Amino acid sequence: MAPVRYSVPFSPLTERIALEAPQLAAALAELRSVMGEADFERYINTLVSLRQVDDQLLLITKREMYRSILLSRFLPAIKQCFAVRLVRIINQ
């Protein structure tokens, strides 16, 4: 018998953070303001995951191009909004 497969519809990061890690919502709102709505929606709200542990932040994106853009254009803003020392961005 073949394994049963199912899919879960993708939901925007802001919706998932509100449910799973509401303590990060204020930093996300600040980042939205700094980045602008269009860039935030394209590069942040489409993240697979965002996790903060102490002064470290992990972002997982679906595209290498988005990873490169986040690193080159938005890294200082991300560090400032989340008050972290280290940001690691990987693509899935």
Coordinates of N, CA and C in Angstrom, one line a residue:
M1 N 0.8 -1.2 0.0 CA 0.0 0.0 0.0 C 0.9 1.2 0.0
A2 N 0.6 2.2 -0.9 CA 1.4 3.4 -1.0 C 1.1 4.3 0.2
P3 N 2.1 5.1 0.6 CA 1.9 6.0 1.7 C 0.9 7.1 1.3
V4 N 0.1 7.6 2.2 CA -0.8 8.7 2.0 C -0.1 10.0 2.0
R5 N -0.3 10.8 1.0 CA 0.3 12.1 1.0 C -0.7 13.2 1.1
Y6 N -0.4 14.2 1.8 CA -1.3 15.3 1.9 C -0.4 16.6 2.0
S7 N -1.0 17.7 1.7 CA -0.3 19.0 1.7 C -1.1 20.0 2.6
V8 N -0.3 20.8 3.1 CA -0.8 21.9 4.0 C -0.7 23.2 3.2
P9 N -1.7 23.9 3.1 CA -1.6 25.2 2.3 C -0.6 26.1 3.0
F10 N 0.2 26.9 2.2 CA 1.1 27.8 2.8 C 0.4 29.0 3.3
S11 N 0.8 29.4 4.5 CA 0.2 30.6 5.1 C 1.4 31.7 5.3
P12 N 1.1 32.9 5.2 CA 2.1 34.0 5.4 C 2.8 33.9 6.7
L13 N 4.0 34.3 6.8 CA 4.8 34.2 8.0 C 4.1 35.0 9.1
T14 N 3.6 36.1 8.9 CA 3.0 36.9 9.9 C 1.8 36.2 10.6
E15 N 1.1 35.4 9.8 CA 0.0 34.6 10.4 C 0.5 33.5 11.3
R16 N 1.6 32.8 10.8 CA 2.2 31.8 11.6 C 2.8 32.3 12.9
I17 N 3.5 33.4 12.8 CA 4.2 34.0 14.0 C 3.1 34.4 15.0
A18 N 2.0 35.0 14.6 CA 1.0 35.4 15.5 C 0.5 34.2 16.3
L19 N 0.5 33.0 15.8 CA 0.0 31.8 16.5 C 1.1 31.1 17.2
E20 N 2.3 31.0 16.6 CA 3.4 30.2 17.2 C 4.4 31.0 18.0
A21 N 4.6 32.2 17.7 CA 5.7 33.0 18.4 C 5.3 34.5 18.5
P22 N 4.2 34.8 19.2 CA 3.7 36.2 19.2 C 4.7 37.2 19.7
Q23 N 5.7 36.7 20.5 CA 6.7 37.7 21.0 C 7.5 38.3 19.9
L24 N 7.5 37.7 18.7 CA 8.2 38.2 17.5 C 7.4 39.1 16.6
A25 N 6.1 39.3 16.9 CA 5.2 40.1 16.1 C 5.6 41.6 16.0
A26 N 6.1 42.1 17.1 CA 6.4 43.5 17.1 C 7.7 43.8 16.3
A27 N 8.7 42.9 16.4 CA 9.9 43.0 15.5 C 9.5 42.9 14.0
L28 N 8.6 41.9 13.7 CA 8.2 41.8 12.3 C 7.5 43.1 11.8
A29 N 6.6 43.7 12.7 CA 5.9 44.9 12.3 C 6.9 46.0 12.0
E30 N 8.0 46.1 12.9 CA 9.0 47.1 12.7 C 9.8 46.9 11.4
L31 N 10.1 45.6 11.1 CA 10.8 45.3 9.9 C 10.0 45.6 8.7
R32 N 8.7 45.4 8.7 CA 7.8 45.7 7.6 C 7.8 47.2 7.3
S33 N 7.9 48.0 8.4 CA 7.9 49.5 8.3 C 9.3 49.9 7.6
V34 N 10.4 49.3 8.1 CA 11.7 49.6 7.6 C 11.9 49.2 6.1
M35 N 11.4 48.0 5.8 CA 11.6 47.4 4.5 C 10.7 48.0 3.4
G36 N 9.5 48.3 3.9 CA 8.4 48.7 2.9 C 7.5 47.5 2.7
E37 N 6.3 47.8 2.3 CA 5.3 46.7 2.2 C 5.6 45.7 1.1
A38 N 6.0 46.2 -0.1 CA 6.3 45.2 -1.2 C 7.4 44.3 -0.9
D39 N 8.6 44.8 -0.4 CA 9.7 44.0 -0.1 C 9.4 43.0 1.0
F40 N 8.7 43.5 2.0 CA 8.4 42.7 3.2 C 7.5 41.5 2.7
E41 N 6.5 41.8 1.9 CA 5.6 40.7 1.4 C 6.4 39.7 0.6
R42 N 7.3 40.2 -0.3 CA 8.1 39.3 -1.2 C 9.1 38.4 -0.4
Y43 N 9.9 39.1 0.4 CA 11.1 38.4 1.0 C 10.9 37.9 2.4
I44 N 10.0 38.4 3.2 CA 9.8 38.0 4.6 C 8.6 37.2 4.8
N45 N 7.4 37.7 4.3 CA 6.2 37.0 4.5 C 6.1 35.7 3.8
T46 N 7.0 35.4 2.9 CA 7.1 34.1 2.2 C 8.1 33.1 2.8
L47 N 8.7 33.5 3.9 CA 9.7 32.7 4.6 C 9.1 31.4 5.0
V48 N 9.8 30.3 4.9 CA 9.4 29.0 5.4 C 9.4 29.0 6.9
S49 N 10.4 29.6 7.5 CA 10.5 29.7 9.0 C 11.3 30.8 9.4
L50 N 11.1 31.3 10.6 CA 11.8 32.3 11.3 C 11.9 32.0 12.8
R51 N 13.1 31.8 13.3 CA 13.2 31.4 14.7 C 14.3 32.3 15.4
Q52 N 14.0 32.7 16.6 CA 15.0 33.5 17.3 C 15.3 32.7 18.6
V53 N 16.6 32.6 18.9 CA 17.1 32.1 20.2 C 18.1 33.0 20.7
D54 N 17.8 33.7 21.8 CA 18.7 34.7 22.4 C 19.0 35.8 21.3
D55 N 20.3 35.9 21.0 CA 20.7 36.9 20.1 C 21.0 36.4 18.7
Q56 N 20.4 35.3 18.4 CA 20.6 34.6 17.1 C 19.2 34.4 16.4
L57 N 19.2 34.7 15.0 CA 18.0 34.5 14.3 C 18.3 33.6 13.1
L58 N 17.3 32.7 12.8 CA 17.4 31.8 11.7 C 16.2 32.0 10.8
L59 N 16.5 32.3 9.5 CA 15.5 32.5 8.5 C 15.7 31.4 7.5
I60 N 14.6 30.8 7.1 CA 14.6 29.8 6.0 C 13.7 30.2 4.9
T61 N 14.3 30.4 3.7 CA 13.6 30.9 2.5 C 13.5 29.8 1.5
K62 N 12.6 29.9 0.6 CA 12.4 28.9 -0.5 C 13.4 29.1 -1.7
R63 N 13.9 30.3 -1.8 CA 14.7 30.6 -3.0 C 16.1 31.2 -2.6
E64 N 17.1 30.7 -3.3 CA 18.4 31.2 -3.1 C 18.5 32.7 -3.4
M65 N 17.8 33.1 -4.5 CA 17.8 34.5 -4.8 C 17.3 35.4 -3.7
Y66 N 16.2 35.0 -3.0 CA 15.7 35.7 -1.9 C 16.7 35.8 -0.7
R67 N 17.4 34.7 -0.5 CA 18.5 34.6 0.5 C 19.5 35.7 0.2
S68 N 20.0 35.7 -1.0 CA 21.0 36.7 -1.4 C 20.5 38.1 -1.2
I69 N 19.3 38.4 -1.6 CA 18.7 39.7 -1.5 C 18.6 40.1 0.0
L70 N 18.1 39.2 0.8 CA 18.0 39.5 2.3 C 19.4 39.8 2.9
L71 N 20.4 39.0 2.5 CA 21.8 39.2 3.0 C 22.4 40.6 2.5
S72 N 22.2 40.9 1.2 CA 22.8 42.0 0.7 C 22.1 43.4 1.0
R73 N 20.8 43.3 1.0 CA 20.0 44.6 1.2 C 19.4 44.8 2.6
F74 N 19.1 43.7 3.3 CA 18.3 43.9 4.5 C 18.9 43.4 5.8
L75 N 20.1 42.8 5.7 CA 20.7 42.3 6.9 C 20.8 43.2 8.1
P76 N 21.3 44.5 7.9 CA 21.4 45.4 9.0 C 20.0 45.7 9.6
A77 N 19.0 45.8 8.8 CA 17.6 46.1 9.3 C 17.1 44.9 10.1
I78 N 17.3 43.7 9.6 CA 16.9 42.5 10.3 C 17.5 42.4 11.7
K79 N 18.8 42.7 11.7 CA 19.5 42.6 13.0 C 19.0 43.7 13.9
Q80 N 18.8 44.8 13.4 CA 18.3 45.9 14.3 C 16.9 45.7 14.8
C81 N 16.0 45.3 13.9 CA 14.6 45.1 14.3 C 14.4 43.9 15.3
F82 N 15.2 42.9 15.2 CA 15.1 41.7 16.1 C 16.1 41.8 17.3
A83 N 17.0 42.8 17.3 CA 18.0 43.0 18.3 C 18.8 41.8 18.5
V84 N 19.4 41.3 17.4 CA 20.2 40.1 17.4 C 21.6 40.4 16.9
R85 N 22.5 39.6 17.3 CA 23.9 39.7 16.8 C 24.2 38.9 15.6
L86 N 23.6 37.8 15.5 CA 23.8 36.9 14.4 C 22.6 36.5 13.6
V87 N 22.6 36.6 12.3 CA 21.4 36.2 11.5 C 22.0 35.1 10.5
R88 N 21.3 34.0 10.5 CA 21.7 33.0 9.5 C 20.5 32.8 8.6
I89 N 20.7 32.9 7.3 CA 19.7 32.7 6.3 C 20.0 31.6 5.4
I90 N 19.2 30.6 5.3 CA 19.4 29.4 4.5 C 18.2 29.3 3.5
N91 N 18.5 28.6 2.4 CA 17.3 28.3 1.5 C 17.1 26.8 1.6
Q92 N 15.8 26.5 1.4 CA 15.4 25.1 1.5 C 15.5 24.4 0.2

